[in-house]
CSV table of C-alpha atoms in Angstrom, one decimal:
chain,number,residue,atom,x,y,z
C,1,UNK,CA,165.1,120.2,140.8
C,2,UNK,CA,162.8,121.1,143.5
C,3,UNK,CA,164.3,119.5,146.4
C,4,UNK,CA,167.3,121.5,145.9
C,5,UNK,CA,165.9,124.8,147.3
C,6,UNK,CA,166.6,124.8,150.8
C,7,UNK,CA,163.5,126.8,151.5
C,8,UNK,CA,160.3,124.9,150.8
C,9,UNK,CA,158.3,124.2,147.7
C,10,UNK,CA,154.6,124.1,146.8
C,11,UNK,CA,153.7,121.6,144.2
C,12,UNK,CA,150.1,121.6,143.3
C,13,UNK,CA,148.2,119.0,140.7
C,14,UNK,CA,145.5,119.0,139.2
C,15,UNK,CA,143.5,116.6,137.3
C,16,UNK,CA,140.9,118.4,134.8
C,17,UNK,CA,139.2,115.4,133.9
C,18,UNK,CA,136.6,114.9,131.0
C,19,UNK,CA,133.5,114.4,133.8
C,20,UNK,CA,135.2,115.1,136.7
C,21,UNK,CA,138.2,117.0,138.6
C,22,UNK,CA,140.6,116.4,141.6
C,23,UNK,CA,142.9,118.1,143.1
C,24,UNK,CA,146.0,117.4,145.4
C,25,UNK,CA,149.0,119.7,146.8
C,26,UNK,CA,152.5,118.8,148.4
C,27,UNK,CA,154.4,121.1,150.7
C,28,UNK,CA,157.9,120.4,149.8
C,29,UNK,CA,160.6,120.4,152.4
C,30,UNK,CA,164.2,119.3,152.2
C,31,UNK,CA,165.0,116.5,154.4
C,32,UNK,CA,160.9,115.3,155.0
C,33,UNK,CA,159.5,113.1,153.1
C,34,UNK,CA,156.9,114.0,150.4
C,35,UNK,CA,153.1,113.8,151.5
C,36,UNK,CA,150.2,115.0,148.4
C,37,UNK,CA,146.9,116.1,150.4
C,38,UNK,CA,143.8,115.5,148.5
C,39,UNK,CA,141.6,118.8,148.4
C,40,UNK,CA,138.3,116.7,149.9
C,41,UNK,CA,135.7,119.2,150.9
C,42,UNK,CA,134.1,121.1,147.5
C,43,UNK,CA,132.1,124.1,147.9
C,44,UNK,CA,128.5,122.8,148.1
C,45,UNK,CA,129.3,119.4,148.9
C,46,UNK,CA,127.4,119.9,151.9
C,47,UNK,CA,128.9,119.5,155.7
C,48,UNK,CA,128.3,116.5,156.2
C,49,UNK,CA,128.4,114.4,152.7
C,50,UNK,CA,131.3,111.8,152.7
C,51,UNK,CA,134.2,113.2,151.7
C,52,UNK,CA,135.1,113.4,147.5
C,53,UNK,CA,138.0,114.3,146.2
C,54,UNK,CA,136.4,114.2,142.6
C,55,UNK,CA,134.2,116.3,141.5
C,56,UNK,CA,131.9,117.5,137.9
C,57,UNK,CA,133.7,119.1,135.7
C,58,UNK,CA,131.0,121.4,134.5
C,59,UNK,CA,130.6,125.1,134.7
C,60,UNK,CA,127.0,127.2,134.4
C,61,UNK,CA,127.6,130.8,132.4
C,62,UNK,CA,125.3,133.5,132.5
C,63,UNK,CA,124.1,135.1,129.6
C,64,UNK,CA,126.8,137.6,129.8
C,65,UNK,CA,129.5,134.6,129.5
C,66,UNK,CA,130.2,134.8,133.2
C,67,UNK,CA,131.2,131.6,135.3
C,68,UNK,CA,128.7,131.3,137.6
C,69,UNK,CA,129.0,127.8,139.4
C,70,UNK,CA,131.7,125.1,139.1
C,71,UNK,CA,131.5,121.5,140.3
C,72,UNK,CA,129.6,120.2,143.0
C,73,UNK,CA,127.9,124.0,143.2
C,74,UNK,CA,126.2,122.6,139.7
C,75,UNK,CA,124.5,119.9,141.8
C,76,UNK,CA,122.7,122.8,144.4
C,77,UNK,CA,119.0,122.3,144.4
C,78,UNK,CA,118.9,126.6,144.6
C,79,UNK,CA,121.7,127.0,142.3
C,80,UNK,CA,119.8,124.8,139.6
C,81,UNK,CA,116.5,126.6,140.2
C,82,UNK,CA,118.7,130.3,139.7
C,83,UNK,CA,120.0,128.4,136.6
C,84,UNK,CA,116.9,127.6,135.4
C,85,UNK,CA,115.1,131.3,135.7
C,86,UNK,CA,118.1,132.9,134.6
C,87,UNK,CA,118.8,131.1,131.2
C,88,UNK,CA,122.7,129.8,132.3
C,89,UNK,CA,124.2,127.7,130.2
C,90,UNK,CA,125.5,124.3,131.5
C,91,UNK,CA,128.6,123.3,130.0
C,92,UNK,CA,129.8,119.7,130.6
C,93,UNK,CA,132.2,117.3,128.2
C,94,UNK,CA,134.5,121.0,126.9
C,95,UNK,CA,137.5,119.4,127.9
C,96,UNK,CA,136.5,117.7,124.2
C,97,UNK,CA,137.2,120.5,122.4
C,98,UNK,CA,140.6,120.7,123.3
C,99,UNK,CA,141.6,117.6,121.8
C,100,UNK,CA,144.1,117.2,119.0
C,101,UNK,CA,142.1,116.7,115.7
C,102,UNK,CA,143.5,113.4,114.9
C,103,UNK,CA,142.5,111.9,117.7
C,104,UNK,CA,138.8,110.1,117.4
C,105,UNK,CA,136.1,111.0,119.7
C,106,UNK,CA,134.0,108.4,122.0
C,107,UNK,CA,131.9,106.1,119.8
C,108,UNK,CA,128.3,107.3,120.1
C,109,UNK,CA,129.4,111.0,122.0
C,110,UNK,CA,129.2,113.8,120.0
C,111,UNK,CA,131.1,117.2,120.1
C,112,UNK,CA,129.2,119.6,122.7
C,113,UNK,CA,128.5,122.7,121.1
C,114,UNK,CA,129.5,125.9,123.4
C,115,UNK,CA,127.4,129.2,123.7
C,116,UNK,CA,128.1,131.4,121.3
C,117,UNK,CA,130.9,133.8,122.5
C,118,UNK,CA,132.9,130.9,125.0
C,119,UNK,CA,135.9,129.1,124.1
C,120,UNK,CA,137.2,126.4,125.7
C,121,UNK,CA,140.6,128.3,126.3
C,122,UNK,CA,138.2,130.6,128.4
C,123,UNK,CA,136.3,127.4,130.2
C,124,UNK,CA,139.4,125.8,131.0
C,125,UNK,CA,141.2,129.3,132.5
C,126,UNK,CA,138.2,129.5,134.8
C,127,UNK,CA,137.8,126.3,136.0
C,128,UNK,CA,142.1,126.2,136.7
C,129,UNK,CA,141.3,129.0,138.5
C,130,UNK,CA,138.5,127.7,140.5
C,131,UNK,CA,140.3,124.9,141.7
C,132,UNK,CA,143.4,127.0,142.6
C,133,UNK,CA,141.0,128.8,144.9
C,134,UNK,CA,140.2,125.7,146.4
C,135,UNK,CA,143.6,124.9,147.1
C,136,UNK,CA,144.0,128.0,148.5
C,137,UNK,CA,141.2,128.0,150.9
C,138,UNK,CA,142.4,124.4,152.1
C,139,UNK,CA,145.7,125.5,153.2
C,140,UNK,CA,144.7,129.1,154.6
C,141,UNK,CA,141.9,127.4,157.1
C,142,UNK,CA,144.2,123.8,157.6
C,143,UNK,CA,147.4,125.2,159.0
C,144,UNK,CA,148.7,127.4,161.0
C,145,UNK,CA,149.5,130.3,159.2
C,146,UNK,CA,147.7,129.3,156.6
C,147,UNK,CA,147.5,132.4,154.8
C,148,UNK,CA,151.1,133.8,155.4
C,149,UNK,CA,152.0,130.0,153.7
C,150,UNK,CA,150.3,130.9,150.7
C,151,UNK,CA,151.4,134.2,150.4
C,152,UNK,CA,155.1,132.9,150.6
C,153,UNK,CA,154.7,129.8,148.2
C,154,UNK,CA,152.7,131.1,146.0
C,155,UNK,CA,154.8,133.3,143.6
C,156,UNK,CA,157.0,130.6,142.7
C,157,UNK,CA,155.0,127.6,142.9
C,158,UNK,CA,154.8,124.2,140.4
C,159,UNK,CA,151.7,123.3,138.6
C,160,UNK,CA,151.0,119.8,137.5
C,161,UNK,CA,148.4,119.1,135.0
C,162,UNK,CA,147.2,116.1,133.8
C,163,UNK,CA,147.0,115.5,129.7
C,164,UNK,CA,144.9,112.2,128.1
C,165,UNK,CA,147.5,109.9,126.1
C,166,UNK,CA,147.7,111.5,122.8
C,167,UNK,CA,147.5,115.3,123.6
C,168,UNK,CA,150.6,117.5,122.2
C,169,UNK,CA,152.7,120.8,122.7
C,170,UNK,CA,149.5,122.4,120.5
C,171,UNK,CA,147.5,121.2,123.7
C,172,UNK,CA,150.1,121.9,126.7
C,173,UNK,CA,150.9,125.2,125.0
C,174,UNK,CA,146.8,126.1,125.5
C,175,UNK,CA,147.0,124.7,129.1
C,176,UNK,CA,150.2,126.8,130.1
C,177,UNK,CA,148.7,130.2,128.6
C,178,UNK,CA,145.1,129.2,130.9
C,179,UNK,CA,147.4,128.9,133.8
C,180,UNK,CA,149.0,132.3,132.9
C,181,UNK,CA,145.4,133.4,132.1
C,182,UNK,CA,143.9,132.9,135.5
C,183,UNK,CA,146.7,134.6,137.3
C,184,UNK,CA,148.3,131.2,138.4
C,185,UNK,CA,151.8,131.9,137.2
C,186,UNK,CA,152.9,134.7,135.4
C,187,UNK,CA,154.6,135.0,131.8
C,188,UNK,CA,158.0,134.4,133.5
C,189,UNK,CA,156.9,132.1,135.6
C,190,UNK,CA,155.1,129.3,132.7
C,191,UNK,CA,158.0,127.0,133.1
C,192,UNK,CA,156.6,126.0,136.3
C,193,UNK,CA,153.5,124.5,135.1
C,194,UNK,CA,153.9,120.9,133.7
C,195,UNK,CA,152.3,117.7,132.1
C,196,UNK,CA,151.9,114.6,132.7
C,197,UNK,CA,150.0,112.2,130.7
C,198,UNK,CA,146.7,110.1,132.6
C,199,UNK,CA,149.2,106.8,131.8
C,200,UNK,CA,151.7,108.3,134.4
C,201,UNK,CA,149.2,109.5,136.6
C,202,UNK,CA,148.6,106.3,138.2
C,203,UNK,CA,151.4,104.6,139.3
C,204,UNK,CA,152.8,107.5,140.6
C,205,UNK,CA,149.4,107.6,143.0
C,206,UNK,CA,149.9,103.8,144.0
C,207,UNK,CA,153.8,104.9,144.8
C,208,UNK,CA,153.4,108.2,146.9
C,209,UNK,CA,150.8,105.5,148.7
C,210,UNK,CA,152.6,103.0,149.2
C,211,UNK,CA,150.4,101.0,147.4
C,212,UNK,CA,153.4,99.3,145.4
């Protein structure tokens, strides 16, 4: 489907995980073959940590309900100390909330309660959003052009998230809208986003590696 435009395609995927969050993008050209790059420098990972391409899935808000720090940034010795004198809230384990209601929890974990005023709807729309930026960032300061790229790739560009075994349309539909939400794609434009579940995830990993 994608391969048959004759101009190129950007496919970019991204794995909100319970704890933690990667990131990868492919530049789609016909007649090359496929390569995913793994976004591997985080803001506040520091310049010379190793590089990750996983990082926390938690958020601080204000008081106001404003996202304040994402990821790694949560890990900052000054943005802790800021957190801490300002009252944020830390929100870890929302991706939770989203789940269908049939499906049990972890033994022993119990349901994290958001600040009052925060959905998970909201949560998820920001942190998409956040790790679009990222993606964005990568490719503007990696290539040449960088920016004129993204500018040309970006209006009609594919989405992949990632869903746990289980999760349904009630879920994807939530997804889709945060994607919409957070500017991503537009109304017209929510076809492009799509699932896949964290069973599929893998081997298609170990293939575009040539690990199998």
């Amino acid at each position: 489907m994608v391969h048959g435009n004759t101009g190129r395609k950007l496919v970019v995927s991204v794995d909100i995980g319970t704890t933690f969050t990667a990131t990868s993008f492919c530049i789609l050209q016909r007649g090359k073959v496929p390569k995913f790059e793994e976004i591997l420098r985080w803001p506040k990972q520091g310049c010379h940590a190793t590089p990750d391409a996983k990082v926390p899935s938690i958020v601080y808000y204000d008081k106001d309900g404003k996202a304040r720090a994402f990821g790694a940034e949560v890990e900052d010795e000054e943005i802790i100390l800021q957190a801490e004198s300002e009252n944020w809230h830390k929100v870890e384990w929302w991706k939770l909330q989203l789940r269908p209601d049939h499906l049990p929890i972890i033994n022993g974990l119990s349901l994290p309660i958001l600040p009052e005023g925060l959905t998970v709807e909201k949560i998820f729309t920001d942190f998409l959003r956040y790790t679009m930026e990222q993606v964005k960032a990568y490719i503007t300061a990696t290539y040449g052009d960088g920016a004129k790229i993204w500018d040309a790739l970006f209006p009609a560009m594919y989405v992949v998230l990632t869903t746990p075994n289980g999760w349904e349309g009630g879920q994807q539909n939530k997804m889709r809208q945060a994607a919409i939400t957070a500017g991503i794609v537009d109304a017209e434009g929510g076809r492009r986003v799509r699932f896949v579940t964290e069973a599929e995830v893998r081997p298609c990993y170990m293939l575009l590696n040539a690990v199998v």
